[in-house]
């Protein structure tokens, strides 16, 4: 059975407002044309002098700076990484590691992907032609909601997000994690992501957080013209990050670097 849940209220709304250091004008938080360097400096200054706890905005700002240093250059994405408190998406036992570049257990044999991989995948999506034309991800389909962290980031960088999770307990967990954000353009679906989610198709951006042999046929069908799909795929004993663009002449796939993801499974739990 497929269960859907819609939250209603404002969007996008960061879970934590950390910009208390100085007053901000309306719309200033987004300012799409602002130089990235300025965005990163701002993210750092917003942390405030007292943020020294492991789960603080200060530690998160350092994570954003590291990702920037590693080449993440999209301003909206950097803002999203700063706005979403990763420590609130994982068990308190792992909170101390929340802003390290590591994947962590989220229960049920699954893991939250490491921030550098999440940032890399979203950055690649932002470089798809439909996303570039929109200065954002447009309509997004995420396969594998897990704890909801990546979904929260996608919601900041896209117009709307449909996220599908096959494990009921994780679907519930993600719903609880995302509830404080009160996102009216995020739809969480408990179902088999191998089928995508046809009711909201086509999508400008599709991202899978679990590895398959090939991109699922439903994802390709549900990808908009000009849209981009990012998914880990098996290649022999390895896993590679595959990027598929839907162009007027057909689908174009490029396999990039090696990655490590949990397996995509069929059916629901
Ligand atoms: N993006 C997630 C990472 C989750 S790990 C996060 O930020 O936490 C991958 C997730 O994919 C797991 O939760 C797993 O249950 C889910 N998954 C695997 N196969 C799936 C399928 N066919 N449909 C939907 N979700 C699936």
CSV table of C-alpha atoms and ligand atoms in Angstrom, one decimal:
chain,number,residue,atom,x,y,z
A,1,UNK,CA,0.0,0.0,0.0
A,2,UNK,CA,1.2,3.5,-0.7
A,3,UNK,CA,0.8,6.1,1.9
A,4,UNK,CA,1.3,9.8,1.1
A,5,UNK,CA,1.8,12.7,3.5
A,6,UNK,CA,1.7,16.3,2.7
A,7,UNK,CA,2.8,19.1,5.1
A,8,UNK,CA,1.3,22.5,4.8
A,9,UNK,CA,2.8,25.9,5.5
A,10,UNK,CA,5.6,28.1,4.2
A,11,UNK,CA,8.3,27.0,1.9
A,12,UNK,CA,11.3,27.0,1.9
A,13,UNK,CA,11.7,27.3,5.6
A,14,UNK,CA,15.0,26.4,7.2
A,15,UNK,CA,14.7,24.2,10.2
A,16,UNK,CA,16.9,26.4,12.3
A,17,UNK,CA,17.2,30.1,11.8
A,18,UNK,CA,20.8,30.9,12.6
A,19,UNK,CA,20.8,34.4,11.1
A,20,UNK,CA,20.3,36.1,14.5
A,21,UNK,CA,23.5,38.0,14.5
A,22,UNK,CA,22.2,40.9,12.4
A,23,UNK,CA,18.7,41.9,11.0
A,24,UNK,CA,18.0,40.7,7.5
A,25,UNK,CA,15.8,42.4,4.9
A,26,UNK,CA,13.0,40.5,3.2
A,27,UNK,CA,14.3,37.9,0.8
A,28,UNK,CA,17.8,38.4,1.8
A,29,UNK,CA,18.4,34.9,2.9
A,30,UNK,CA,18.1,33.6,-0.7
A,31,UNK,CA,19.6,36.3,-2.9
A,32,UNK,CA,20.3,34.0,-5.8
A,33,UNK,CA,22.8,36.3,-7.5
A,34,UNK,CA,25.1,36.7,-4.4
A,35,UNK,CA,28.7,35.6,-4.9
A,36,UNK,CA,29.4,32.3,-3.4
A,37,UNK,CA,32.4,33.6,-1.4
A,38,UNK,CA,30.0,36.1,0.3
A,39,UNK,CA,27.5,33.3,1.0
A,40,UNK,CA,30.2,31.2,2.7
A,41,UNK,CA,31.6,34.1,4.7
A,42,UNK,CA,28.0,34.9,5.8
A,43,UNK,CA,27.3,31.3,6.7
A,44,UNK,CA,30.4,31.4,8.9
A,45,UNK,CA,29.6,34.7,10.5
A,46,UNK,CA,26.0,33.6,11.3
A,47,UNK,CA,27.4,30.9,13.5
A,48,UNK,CA,28.1,33.4,16.2
A,49,UNK,CA,30.9,33.3,18.8
A,50,UNK,CA,29.2,30.9,21.3
A,51,UNK,CA,28.5,28.1,18.8
A,52,UNK,CA,31.1,25.6,20.0
A,53,UNK,CA,28.9,22.6,20.8
A,54,UNK,CA,29.2,19.6,18.5
A,55,UNK,CA,25.7,20.1,17.2
A,56,UNK,CA,26.0,23.8,16.7
A,57,UNK,CA,25.7,26.1,13.8
A,58,UNK,CA,29.4,26.8,14.2
A,59,UNK,CA,30.4,23.2,13.5
A,60,UNK,CA,27.9,23.1,10.6
A,61,UNK,CA,29.4,26.3,9.2
A,62,UNK,CA,32.8,24.6,9.2
A,63,UNK,CA,31.4,21.6,7.4
A,64,UNK,CA,30.0,24.0,4.7
A,65,UNK,CA,33.5,25.7,4.5
A,66,UNK,CA,35.1,22.3,4.0
A,67,UNK,CA,32.7,21.4,1.2
A,68,UNK,CA,33.3,24.8,-0.4
A,69,UNK,CA,37.0,24.2,-0.2
A,70,UNK,CA,36.4,20.8,-1.8
A,71,UNK,CA,34.7,22.5,-4.8
A,72,UNK,CA,31.0,22.8,-3.9
A,73,UNK,CA,30.3,26.2,-5.6
A,74,UNK,CA,26.5,26.5,-5.8
A,75,UNK,CA,25.3,29.2,-3.6
A,76,UNK,CA,21.8,27.8,-3.0
A,77,UNK,CA,23.3,24.4,-2.1
A,78,UNK,CA,25.8,26.0,0.3
A,79,UNK,CA,22.9,27.9,1.9
A,80,UNK,CA,20.9,24.7,2.2
A,81,UNK,CA,23.8,22.8,3.8
A,82,UNK,CA,24.1,25.5,6.3
A,83,UNK,CA,20.3,25.8,7.0
A,84,UNK,CA,19.6,22.1,7.6
A,85,UNK,CA,20.8,20.8,10.9
A,86,UNK,CA,22.1,17.3,10.1
A,87,UNK,CA,22.4,16.3,13.8
A,88,UNK,CA,18.6,16.4,14.1
A,89,UNK,CA,18.3,13.7,11.5
A,90,UNK,CA,20.4,11.1,13.2
A,91,UNK,CA,20.3,9.3,16.5
A,92,UNK,CA,21.7,11.2,19.5
A,93,UNK,CA,24.3,8.5,19.9
A,94,UNK,CA,26.0,9.7,16.7
A,95,UNK,CA,25.3,13.4,17.1
A,96,UNK,CA,29.0,14.1,17.9
A,97,UNK,CA,29.8,12.9,14.3
A,98,UNK,CA,27.0,14.7,12.6
A,99,UNK,CA,29.2,17.2,10.8
A,100,UNK,CA,32.1,14.9,10.0
A,101,UNK,CA,32.2,13.7,6.4
A,102,UNK,CA,31.0,10.3,7.2
A,103,UNK,CA,27.9,8.1,6.6
A,104,UNK,CA,26.1,7.1,9.8
A,105,UNK,CA,23.6,4.3,10.7
A,106,UNK,CA,19.9,5.4,10.6
A,107,UNK,CA,18.5,2.0,11.7
A,108,UNK,CA,17.1,-0.9,9.7
A,109,UNK,CA,20.5,-1.6,8.1
A,110,UNK,CA,20.5,1.8,6.3
A,111,UNK,CA,22.8,4.8,6.4
A,112,UNK,CA,22.6,8.5,5.9
A,113,UNK,CA,25.1,9.4,3.1
A,114,UNK,CA,28.1,11.4,3.9
A,115,UNK,CA,27.7,15.2,3.3
A,116,UNK,CA,30.4,15.4,0.5
A,117,UNK,CA,28.5,12.7,-1.5
A,118,UNK,CA,25.1,14.3,-0.9
A,119,UNK,CA,26.6,17.7,-1.9
A,120,UNK,CA,28.3,16.2,-5.0
A,121,UNK,CA,25.1,14.6,-6.2
A,122,UNK,CA,23.0,17.7,-5.7
A,123,UNK,CA,25.6,19.8,-7.4
A,124,UNK,CA,25.6,17.5,-10.4
A,125,UNK,CA,21.8,17.8,-10.5
A,126,UNK,CA,22.1,21.6,-10.5
A,127,UNK,CA,24.2,21.4,-13.6
A,128,UNK,CA,21.5,19.6,-15.6
A,129,UNK,CA,20.1,21.7,-18.4
A,130,UNK,CA,16.6,22.0,-17.0
A,131,UNK,CA,18.0,22.9,-13.5
A,132,UNK,CA,20.3,25.5,-15.0
A,133,UNK,CA,17.4,27.1,-16.9
A,134,UNK,CA,15.5,27.3,-13.6
A,135,UNK,CA,18.4,28.3,-11.3
A,136,UNK,CA,17.3,25.4,-9.1
A,137,UNK,CA,16.3,21.7,-9.3
A,138,UNK,CA,12.7,22.3,-10.4
A,139,UNK,CA,10.5,19.3,-9.7
A,140,UNK,CA,12.5,16.6,-7.8
A,141,UNK,CA,12.0,12.9,-7.3
A,142,UNK,CA,14.1,11.3,-4.6
A,143,UNK,CA,14.3,7.5,-4.2
A,144,UNK,CA,15.3,6.4,-0.7
A,145,UNK,CA,14.1,9.1,1.8
A,146,UNK,CA,16.0,7.4,4.7
A,147,UNK,CA,16.1,9.8,7.6
A,148,UNK,CA,15.0,12.7,5.4
A,149,UNK,CA,18.3,14.8,5.5
A,150,UNK,CA,18.9,14.8,1.8
A,151,UNK,CA,15.2,15.5,1.2
A,152,UNK,CA,15.4,18.6,3.4
A,153,UNK,CA,18.3,19.8,1.3
A,154,UNK,CA,16.5,19.1,-2.0
A,155,UNK,CA,13.5,21.0,-0.7
A,156,UNK,CA,15.7,24.1,-0.3
A,157,UNK,CA,17.2,23.8,-3.8
A,158,UNK,CA,14.1,22.6,-5.7
A,159,UNK,CA,10.6,23.8,-6.4
A,160,UNK,CA,9.0,20.6,-5.0
A,161,UNK,CA,10.1,17.2,-3.9
A,162,UNK,CA,8.5,13.8,-4.0
A,163,UNK,CA,10.5,11.4,-1.9
A,164,UNK,CA,9.8,7.6,-1.9
A,165,UNK,CA,10.9,5.2,0.9
A,166,UNK,CA,10.2,1.5,1.0
A,167,UNK,CA,10.7,0.9,4.8
A,168,UNK,CA,7.7,2.1,6.7
A,169,UNK,CA,9.7,2.8,9.9
A,170,UNK,CA,12.1,5.1,8.0
A,171,UNK,CA,9.2,6.8,6.2
A,172,UNK,CA,7.7,7.6,9.7
A,173,UNK,CA,11.1,8.7,10.9
A,174,UNK,CA,11.6,11.1,8.0
A,175,UNK,CA,8.1,12.5,8.4
A,176,UNK,CA,8.9,13.2,12.1
A,177,UNK,CA,12.3,14.8,11.2
A,178,UNK,CA,10.8,17.0,8.4
A,179,UNK,CA,7.6,18.0,10.4
A,180,UNK,CA,9.3,21.1,12.0
A,181,UNK,CA,10.1,22.4,8.5
A,182,UNK,CA,6.4,22.4,7.6
A,183,UNK,CA,7.1,22.1,3.9
A,184,UNK,CA,4.1,22.4,1.7
A,185,UNK,CA,5.9,21.3,-1.4
A,186,UNK,CA,7.4,18.0,0.0
A,187,UNK,CA,5.5,14.8,-0.5
A,188,UNK,CA,6.7,11.8,1.3
A,189,UNK,CA,5.6,8.5,-0.2
A,190,UNK,CA,5.8,5.0,1.4
A,191,UNK,CA,6.2,2.8,-1.6
A,192,UNK,CA,8.6,1.1,-4.0
A,193,UNK,CA,10.8,3.7,-5.5
A,194,UNK,CA,11.6,1.4,-8.4
A,195,UNK,CA,8.3,2.5,-9.9
A,196,UNK,CA,9.2,6.2,-9.3
A,197,UNK,CA,6.1,8.2,-8.6
A,198,UNK,CA,4.0,8.7,-11.8
A,199,UNK,CA,1.3,11.1,-10.4
A,200,UNK,CA,3.7,14.0,-10.2
A,201,UNK,CA,5.9,13.2,-13.2
A,202,UNK,CA,7.7,14.4,-15.2
A,203,UNK,CA,10.6,15.5,-12.9
A,204,UNK,CA,13.4,17.9,-13.8
A,205,UNK,CA,15.7,16.2,-11.3
A,206,UNK,CA,15.8,12.6,-10.1
A,207,UNK,CA,18.2,11.3,-7.4
A,208,UNK,CA,18.5,7.8,-6.0
A,209,UNK,CA,20.2,7.0,-2.7
A,210,UNK,CA,20.5,3.3,-3.3
A,211,UNK,CA,22.4,1.3,-5.9
A,212,UNK,CA,20.9,-0.7,-8.7
A,213,UNK,CA,22.3,-2.6,-11.7
A,214,UNK,CA,20.8,0.0,-14.1
A,215,UNK,CA,18.7,3.2,-13.7
A,216,UNK,CA,15.1,1.9,-13.3
A,217,UNK,CA,12.9,2.2,-16.4
A,218,UNK,CA,10.2,4.2,-14.5
A,219,UNK,CA,12.8,6.9,-13.6
A,220,UNK,CA,13.8,7.3,-17.2
A,221,UNK,CA,10.2,7.5,-18.3
A,222,UNK,CA,9.4,10.1,-15.6
A,223,UNK,CA,12.4,12.3,-16.3
A,224,UNK,CA,11.4,15.6,-18.1
A,225,UNK,CA,13.1,16.6,-21.4
A,226,UNK,CA,16.2,18.5,-20.3
A,227,UNK,CA,16.0,16.7,-16.9
A,228,UNK,CA,18.9,14.9,-15.2
A,229,UNK,CA,18.9,11.7,-13.2
A,230,UNK,CA,21.7,10.8,-10.7
A,231,UNK,CA,22.0,7.3,-9.4
A,232,UNK,CA,24.7,4.9,-8.2
A,233,UNK,CA,24.9,1.8,-10.5
A,234,UNK,CA,26.8,-1.4,-10.2
A,235,UNK,CA,29.7,-2.0,-12.6
A,236,UNK,CA,31.2,-5.4,-11.9
A,237,UNK,CA,32.2,-5.4,-8.3
A,238,UNK,CA,32.3,-1.6,-8.1
A,239,UNK,CA,29.6,1.0,-7.8
A,240,UNK,CA,29.8,4.2,-10.0
A,241,UNK,CA,27.9,7.4,-9.9
A,242,UNK,CA,25.8,7.5,-13.2
A,243,UNK,CA,24.4,10.8,-14.6
A,244,UNK,CA,21.6,10.4,-17.2
A,245,UNK,CA,20.4,13.4,-19.2
A,246,UNK,CA,17.2,13.3,-21.2
A,247,UNK,CA,17.9,15.2,-24.4
A,248,UNK,CA,15.8,15.7,-27.5
A,249,UNK,CA,17.9,13.0,-29.2
A,250,UNK,CA,17.4,10.5,-26.4
A,251,UNK,CA,19.1,9.6,-23.1
A,252,UNK,CA,22.8,10.3,-22.6
A,253,UNK,CA,24.6,8.5,-19.7
A,254,UNK,CA,28.0,9.2,-18.3
A,255,UNK,CA,29.5,7.2,-15.4
A,256,UNK,CA,31.6,9.2,-13.0
A,257,UNK,CA,33.5,8.3,-9.8
A,258,UNK,CA,33.3,5.2,-7.6
A,259,UNK,CA,30.8,5.4,-4.7
A,260,UNK,CA,29.4,3.2,-2.0
A,261,UNK,CA,25.6,2.9,-1.4
A,262,UNK,CA,23.2,0.5,0.2
A,263,UNK,CA,21.3,-1.7,-2.3
A,264,UNK,CA,18.0,-0.7,-3.9
A,265,UNK,CA,15.5,-3.3,-3.0
A,266,UNK,CA,12.1,-4.0,-4.6
A,267,UNK,CA,8.8,-4.0,-2.8
A,268,UNK,CA,7.9,-2.4,0.6
A,269,UNK,CA,8.7,-3.3,4.2
B,1,LIG,N1,18.9,10.0,1.4
B,1,LIG,C1,18.9,9.3,2.6
B,1,LIG,C2,19.8,8.1,2.5
B,1,LIG,C3,19.1,6.8,2.7
B,1,LIG,S1,19.9,5.3,2.4
B,1,LIG,C4,19.2,10.1,3.8
B,1,LIG,O1,19.5,11.3,3.7
B,1,LIG,O2,19.1,9.6,4.9
B,1,LIG,C5,19.0,4.6,1.1
B,1,LIG,C6,17.5,4.5,1.4
B,1,LIG,O3,16.9,3.9,0.2
B,1,LIG,C7,17.2,3.5,2.5
B,1,LIG,O4,16.4,4.2,3.4
B,1,LIG,C8,16.4,2.4,1.8
B,1,LIG,O5,15.4,1.8,2.6
B,1,LIG,C9,15.9,3.1,0.6
B,1,LIG,N2,15.5,2.2,-0.5
B,1,LIG,C10,16.1,1.1,-1.0
B,1,LIG,N3,15.4,0.6,-2.0
B,1,LIG,C11,14.3,1.4,-2.2
B,1,LIG,C12,13.2,1.4,-3.0
B,1,LIG,N4,13.0,0.4,-4.0
B,1,LIG,N5,12.3,2.3,-2.9
B,1,LIG,C13,12.4,3.3,-2.0
B,1,LIG,N6,13.4,3.3,-1.1
B,1,LIG,C14,14.3,2.4,-1.2
